[in-house]
Short mmCIF file of C-alpha atoms in Angstrom, two decimals:
data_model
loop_
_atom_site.label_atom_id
_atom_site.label_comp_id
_atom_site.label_asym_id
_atom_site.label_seq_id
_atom_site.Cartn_x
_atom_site.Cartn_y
_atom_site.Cartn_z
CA UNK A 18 105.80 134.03 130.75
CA UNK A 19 109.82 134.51 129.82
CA UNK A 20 110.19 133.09 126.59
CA UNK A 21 112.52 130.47 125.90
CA UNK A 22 115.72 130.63 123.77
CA UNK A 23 118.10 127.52 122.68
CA UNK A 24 121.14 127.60 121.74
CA UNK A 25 122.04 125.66 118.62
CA UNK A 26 125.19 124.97 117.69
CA UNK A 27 125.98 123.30 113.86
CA UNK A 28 129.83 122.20 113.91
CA UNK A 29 131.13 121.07 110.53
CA UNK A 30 134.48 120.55 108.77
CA UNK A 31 132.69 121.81 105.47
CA UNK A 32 130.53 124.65 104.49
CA UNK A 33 127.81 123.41 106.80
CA UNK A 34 125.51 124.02 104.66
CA UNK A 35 124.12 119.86 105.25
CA UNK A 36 123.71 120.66 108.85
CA UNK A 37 122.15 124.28 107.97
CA UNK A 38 119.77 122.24 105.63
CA UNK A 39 118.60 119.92 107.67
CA UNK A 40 118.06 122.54 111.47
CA UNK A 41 116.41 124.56 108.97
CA UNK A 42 113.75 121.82 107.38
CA UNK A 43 113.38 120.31 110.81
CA UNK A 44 112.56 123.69 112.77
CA UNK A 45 109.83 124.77 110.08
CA UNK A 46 107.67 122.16 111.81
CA UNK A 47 107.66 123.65 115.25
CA UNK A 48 105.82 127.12 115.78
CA UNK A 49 107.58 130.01 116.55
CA UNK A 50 110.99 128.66 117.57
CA UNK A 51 113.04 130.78 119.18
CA UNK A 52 116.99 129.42 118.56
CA UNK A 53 119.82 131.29 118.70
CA UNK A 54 122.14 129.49 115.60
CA UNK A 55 126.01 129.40 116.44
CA UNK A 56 126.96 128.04 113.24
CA UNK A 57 131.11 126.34 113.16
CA UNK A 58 132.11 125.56 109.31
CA UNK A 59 135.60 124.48 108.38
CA UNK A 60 136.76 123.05 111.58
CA UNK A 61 139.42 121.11 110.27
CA UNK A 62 142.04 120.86 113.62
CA UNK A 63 142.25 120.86 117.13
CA UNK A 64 143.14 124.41 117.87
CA UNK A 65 140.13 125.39 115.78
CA UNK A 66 137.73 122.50 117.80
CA UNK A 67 139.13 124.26 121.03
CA UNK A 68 137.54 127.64 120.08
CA UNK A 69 133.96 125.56 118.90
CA UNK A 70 133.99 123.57 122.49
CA UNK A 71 134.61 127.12 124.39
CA UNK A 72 131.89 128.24 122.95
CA UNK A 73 129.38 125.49 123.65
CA UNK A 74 130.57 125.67 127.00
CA UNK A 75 129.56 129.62 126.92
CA UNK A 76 126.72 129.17 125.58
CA UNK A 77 125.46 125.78 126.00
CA UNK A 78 122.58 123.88 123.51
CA UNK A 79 122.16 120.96 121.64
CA UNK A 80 125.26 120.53 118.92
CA UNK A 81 124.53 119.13 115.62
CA UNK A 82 127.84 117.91 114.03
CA UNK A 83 129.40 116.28 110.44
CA UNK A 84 133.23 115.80 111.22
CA UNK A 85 134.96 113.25 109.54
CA UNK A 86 138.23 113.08 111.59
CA UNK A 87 137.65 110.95 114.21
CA UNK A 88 139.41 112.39 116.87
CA UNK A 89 137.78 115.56 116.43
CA UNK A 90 134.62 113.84 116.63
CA UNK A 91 135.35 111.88 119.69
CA UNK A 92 137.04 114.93 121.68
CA UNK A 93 133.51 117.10 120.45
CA UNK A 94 131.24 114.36 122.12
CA UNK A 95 133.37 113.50 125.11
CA UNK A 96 133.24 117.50 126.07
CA UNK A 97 129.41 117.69 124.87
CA UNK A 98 128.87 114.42 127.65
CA UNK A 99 130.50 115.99 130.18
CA UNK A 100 128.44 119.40 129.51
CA UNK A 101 125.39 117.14 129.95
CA UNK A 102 124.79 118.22 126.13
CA UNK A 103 122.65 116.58 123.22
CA UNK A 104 125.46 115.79 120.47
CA UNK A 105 123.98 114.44 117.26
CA UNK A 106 125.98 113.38 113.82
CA UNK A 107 122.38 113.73 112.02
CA UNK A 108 124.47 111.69 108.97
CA UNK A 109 125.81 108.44 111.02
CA UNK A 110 122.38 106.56 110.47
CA UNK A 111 121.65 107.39 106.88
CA UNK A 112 125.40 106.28 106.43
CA UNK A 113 125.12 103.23 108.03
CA UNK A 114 122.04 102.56 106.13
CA UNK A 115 123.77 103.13 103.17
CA UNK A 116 126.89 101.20 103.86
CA UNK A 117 124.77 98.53 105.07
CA UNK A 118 122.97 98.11 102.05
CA UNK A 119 125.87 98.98 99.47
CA UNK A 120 127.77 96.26 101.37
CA UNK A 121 130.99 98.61 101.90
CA UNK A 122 132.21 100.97 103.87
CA UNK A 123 132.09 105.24 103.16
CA UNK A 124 135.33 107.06 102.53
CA UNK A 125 136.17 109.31 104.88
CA UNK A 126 136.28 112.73 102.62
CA UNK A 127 135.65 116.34 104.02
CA UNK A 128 132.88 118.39 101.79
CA UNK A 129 132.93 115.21 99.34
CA UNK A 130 129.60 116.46 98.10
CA UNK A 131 131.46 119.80 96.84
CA UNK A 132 134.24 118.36 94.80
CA UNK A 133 134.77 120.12 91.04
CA UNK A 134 133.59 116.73 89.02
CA UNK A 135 131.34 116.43 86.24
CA UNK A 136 128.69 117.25 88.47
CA UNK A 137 129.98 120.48 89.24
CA UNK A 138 131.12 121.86 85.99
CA UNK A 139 127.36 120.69 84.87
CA UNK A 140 125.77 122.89 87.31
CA UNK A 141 128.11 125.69 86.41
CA UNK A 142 127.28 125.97 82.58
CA UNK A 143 123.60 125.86 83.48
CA UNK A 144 123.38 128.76 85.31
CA UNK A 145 125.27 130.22 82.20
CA UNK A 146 122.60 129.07 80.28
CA UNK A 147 119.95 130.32 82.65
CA UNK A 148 121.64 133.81 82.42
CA UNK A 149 121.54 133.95 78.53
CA UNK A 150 118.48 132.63 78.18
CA UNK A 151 116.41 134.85 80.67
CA UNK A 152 113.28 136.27 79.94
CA UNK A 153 112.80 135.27 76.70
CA UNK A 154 116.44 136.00 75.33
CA UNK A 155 118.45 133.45 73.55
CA UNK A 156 115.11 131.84 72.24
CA UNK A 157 117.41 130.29 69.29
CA UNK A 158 119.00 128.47 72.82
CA UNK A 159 115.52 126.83 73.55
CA UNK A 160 116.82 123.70 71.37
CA UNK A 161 119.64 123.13 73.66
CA UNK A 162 116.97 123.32 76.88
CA UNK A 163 116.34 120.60 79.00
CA UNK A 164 112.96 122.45 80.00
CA UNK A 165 111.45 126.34 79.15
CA UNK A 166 109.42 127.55 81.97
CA UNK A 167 106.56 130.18 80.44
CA UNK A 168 104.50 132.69 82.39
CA UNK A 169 103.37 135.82 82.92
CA UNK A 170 105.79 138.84 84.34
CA UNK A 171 106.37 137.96 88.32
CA UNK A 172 105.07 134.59 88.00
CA UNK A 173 108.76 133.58 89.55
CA UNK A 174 109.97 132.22 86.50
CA UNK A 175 113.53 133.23 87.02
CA UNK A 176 114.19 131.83 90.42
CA UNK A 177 112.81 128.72 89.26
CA UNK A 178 115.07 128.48 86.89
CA UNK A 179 118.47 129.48 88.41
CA UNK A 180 117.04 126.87 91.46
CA UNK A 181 117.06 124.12 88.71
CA UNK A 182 120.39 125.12 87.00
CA UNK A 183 121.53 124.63 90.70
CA UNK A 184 120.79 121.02 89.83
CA UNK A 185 122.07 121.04 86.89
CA UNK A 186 119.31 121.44 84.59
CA UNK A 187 119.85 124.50 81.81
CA UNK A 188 116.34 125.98 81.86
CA UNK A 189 114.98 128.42 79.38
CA UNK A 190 112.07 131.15 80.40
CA UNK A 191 109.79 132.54 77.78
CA UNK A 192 107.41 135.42 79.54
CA UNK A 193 103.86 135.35 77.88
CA UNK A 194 102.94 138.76 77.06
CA UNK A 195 99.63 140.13 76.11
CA UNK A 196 99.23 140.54 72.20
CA UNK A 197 103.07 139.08 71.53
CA UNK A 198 103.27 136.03 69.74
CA UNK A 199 105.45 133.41 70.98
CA UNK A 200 108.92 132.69 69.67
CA UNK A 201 108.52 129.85 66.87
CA UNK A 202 111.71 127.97 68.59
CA UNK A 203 108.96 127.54 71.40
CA UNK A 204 106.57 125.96 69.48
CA UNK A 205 108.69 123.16 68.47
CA UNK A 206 110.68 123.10 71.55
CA UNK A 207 112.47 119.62 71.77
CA UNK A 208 112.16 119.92 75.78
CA UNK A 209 109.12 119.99 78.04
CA UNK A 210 107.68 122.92 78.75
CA UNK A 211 105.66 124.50 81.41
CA UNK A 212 103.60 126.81 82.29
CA UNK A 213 103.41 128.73 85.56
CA UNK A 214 100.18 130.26 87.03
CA UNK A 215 100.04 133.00 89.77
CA UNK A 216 96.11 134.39 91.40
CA UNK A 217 95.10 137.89 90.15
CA UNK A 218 95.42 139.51 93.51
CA UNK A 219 98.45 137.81 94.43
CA UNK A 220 100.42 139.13 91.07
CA UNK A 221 99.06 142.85 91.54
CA UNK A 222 100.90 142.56 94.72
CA UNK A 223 104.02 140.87 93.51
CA UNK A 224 104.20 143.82 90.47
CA UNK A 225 103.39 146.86 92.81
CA UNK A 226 105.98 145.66 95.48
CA UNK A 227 108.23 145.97 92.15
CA UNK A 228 107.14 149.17 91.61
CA UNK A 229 107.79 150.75 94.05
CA UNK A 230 111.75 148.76 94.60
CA UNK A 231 112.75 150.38 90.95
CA UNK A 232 111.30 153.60 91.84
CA UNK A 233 108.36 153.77 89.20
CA UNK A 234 107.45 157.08 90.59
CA UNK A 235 104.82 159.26 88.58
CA UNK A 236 103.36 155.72 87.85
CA UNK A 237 99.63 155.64 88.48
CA UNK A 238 99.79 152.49 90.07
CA UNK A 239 95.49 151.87 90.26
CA UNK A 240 95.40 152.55 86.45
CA UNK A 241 98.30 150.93 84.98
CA UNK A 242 97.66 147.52 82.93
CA UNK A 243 100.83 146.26 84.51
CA UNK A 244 98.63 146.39 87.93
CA UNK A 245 94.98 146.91 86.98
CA UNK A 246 93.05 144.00 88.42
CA UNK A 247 90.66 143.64 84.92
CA UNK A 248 93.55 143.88 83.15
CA UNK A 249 96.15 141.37 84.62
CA UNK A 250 93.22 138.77 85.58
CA UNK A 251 92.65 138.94 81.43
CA UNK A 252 96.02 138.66 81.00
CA UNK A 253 96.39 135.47 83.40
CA UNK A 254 93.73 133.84 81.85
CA UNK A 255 95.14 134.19 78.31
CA UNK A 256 98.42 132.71 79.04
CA UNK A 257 96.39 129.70 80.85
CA UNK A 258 94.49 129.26 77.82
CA UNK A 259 97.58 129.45 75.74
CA UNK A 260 99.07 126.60 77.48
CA UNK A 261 95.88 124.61 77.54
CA UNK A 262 95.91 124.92 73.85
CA UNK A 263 99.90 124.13 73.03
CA UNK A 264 99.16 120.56 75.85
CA UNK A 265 101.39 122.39 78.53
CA UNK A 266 100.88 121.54 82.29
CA UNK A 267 100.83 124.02 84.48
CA UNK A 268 101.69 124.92 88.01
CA UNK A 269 99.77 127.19 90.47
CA UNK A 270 102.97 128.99 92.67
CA UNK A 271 100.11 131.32 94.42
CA UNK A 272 101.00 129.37 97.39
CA UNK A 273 104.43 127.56 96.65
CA UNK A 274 108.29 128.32 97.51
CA UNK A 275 110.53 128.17 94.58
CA UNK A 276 111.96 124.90 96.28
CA UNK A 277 108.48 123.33 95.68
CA UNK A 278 107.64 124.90 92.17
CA UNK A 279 111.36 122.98 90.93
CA UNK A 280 110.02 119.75 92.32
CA UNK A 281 107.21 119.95 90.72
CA UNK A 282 109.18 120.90 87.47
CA UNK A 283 111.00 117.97 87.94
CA UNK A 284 108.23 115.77 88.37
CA UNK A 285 107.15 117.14 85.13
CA UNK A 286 109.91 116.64 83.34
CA UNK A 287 110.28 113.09 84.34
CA UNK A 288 106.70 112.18 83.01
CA UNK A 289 107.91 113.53 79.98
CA UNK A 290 110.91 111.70 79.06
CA UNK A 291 108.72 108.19 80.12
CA UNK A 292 106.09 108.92 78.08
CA UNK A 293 108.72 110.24 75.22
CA UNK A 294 110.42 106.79 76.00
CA UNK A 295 107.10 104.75 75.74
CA UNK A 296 106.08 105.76 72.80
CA UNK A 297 109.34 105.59 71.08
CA UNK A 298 109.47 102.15 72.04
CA UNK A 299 105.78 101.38 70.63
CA UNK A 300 107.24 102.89 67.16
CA UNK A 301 110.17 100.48 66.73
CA UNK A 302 109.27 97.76 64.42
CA UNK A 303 108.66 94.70 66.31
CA UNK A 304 111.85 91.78 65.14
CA UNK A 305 110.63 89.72 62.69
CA UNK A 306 112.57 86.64 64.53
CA UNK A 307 109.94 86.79 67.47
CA UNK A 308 107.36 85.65 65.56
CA UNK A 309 109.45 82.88 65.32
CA UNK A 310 110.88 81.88 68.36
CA UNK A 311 107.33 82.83 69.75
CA UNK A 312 105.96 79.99 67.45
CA UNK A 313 108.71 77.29 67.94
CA UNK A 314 108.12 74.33 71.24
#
């Protein structure tokens, strides 16, 4: 049986990286897809539309669009209906949503998501952060953290954090090595911290794939603590008991993306600052005036 290909084609007046976003999250749920991606960013005028719609018509599929000027938008669907084509503006009904319940209507801005605002520059300066305080350097930084991620070597503690400085957050990571004792800017860390944990087997993979990429030759790769399953399973379970013992949740990424393992970390964080919040509020000494107005009719 032939097997089917589809032609996708993502047409946006930005980086596209919304429409790459969401063809990507929605096409992990099918198995096996087989689409051919023609990808359009930064179509801004006519003459450049022209070029998009002679392609569609060359190789015709389903078109995903986010154009803001409306006669681009118009001329894309009237050629995509005459095609007998599926055009979708995936953003039109979260927008109208939105407006909707806001009460007014959007502003018509190209890429309005990748303006250089406070945002931006916020984002920036984290992954400064994340790049001076990498693998335990910096540690004197820790007090301007807004989290330290801890684990053992190829636990994925750096992509984690250059994922959250992405969203702004300036994350520290402190690796837990076997008979080193911990930085003493850790231990009274004014951020949360967590822990990352990683299966035996699956690290000894992770660290012999490494290995073998910075050319560790003459390394006995069987005998080696860095790889030696007695060896790295002891040194696993240390750095879970360590972080048992210091009150630090911790994450299993055996079986999560880096995406996931920064949700999770955000989760974390958030439970942090409310219970931080709670019982900062349960210290404040209660008015003496409520008493008071409690009492009176």
């Amino acid at each position: 049986m032939p097997i089917r290909t589809t032609n996708l084609h993502l047409v946006s007046d930005s980086t596209g990286e919304t429409l790459n976003s969401i063809a990507r999250a929605t096409l992990s749920r099918f198995d096996d897809p087989h689409v051919v991606h023609h990808r359009w960013s930064l179509i801004r005028s006519r003459l450049q539309l022209d070029r998009v719609l002679e392609g569609i018509e060359a190789e015709p599929g389903p078109v995903l669009f986010t154009l803001v000027d409306r006669s681009l938008r118009l001329a894309l669907e009237e050629h995509c209906r005459r095609l007998g084509l599926e055009c979708l503006s995936p953003l039109e009904p979260v927008m109208e949503l939105l407006q909707n319940a806001l009460g007014e209507r959007a502003r018509e801005k190209r890429g309005a998501q990748h303006v250089m605002d406070a945002d931006y520059f916020r984002r920036i300066d984290a992954m400064h952060y994340v790049l001076a305080h990498d693998d335990g350097q910096g540690t004197a930084g820790i007090a301007e953290a807004d989290v330290c991620i801890v684990g053992v070597s190829r636990s994925s503690k750096t992509p984690t954090c250059f994922y959250l400085a992405n969203r702004g957050i300036k994350a520290a990571n402190v690796p837990l090595v076997p008979g080193a004792p911990l930085p003493p800017e850790l231990e009274t860390a004014p951020c949360p911290v967590v822990g990352l944990h990683i299966e035996t087997n699956a690290l000894i993979e992770i660290r012999r794939h490494r290995l073998k990429l910075i050319g560790a030759h003459g390394v006995h790769h069987d005998v080696t603590d860095y790889v030696d399953h007695e060896a790295v399973k002891a040194e696993i379970q240390a750095a879970r008991r360590l972080c048992t013992a210091h009150g630090w949740p911790v994450i299993d990424v055996t079986r999560r993306s880096i995406e996931e393992t920064a949700a999770t970390v955000l989760q974390l964080m958030e439970a942090w600052h409310a219970r931080r919040g709670r019982a900062a509020q349960a210290q404040q000494p209660e008015d003496p005036a409520a008493s008071v107005l409690k009492a009176s009719p």
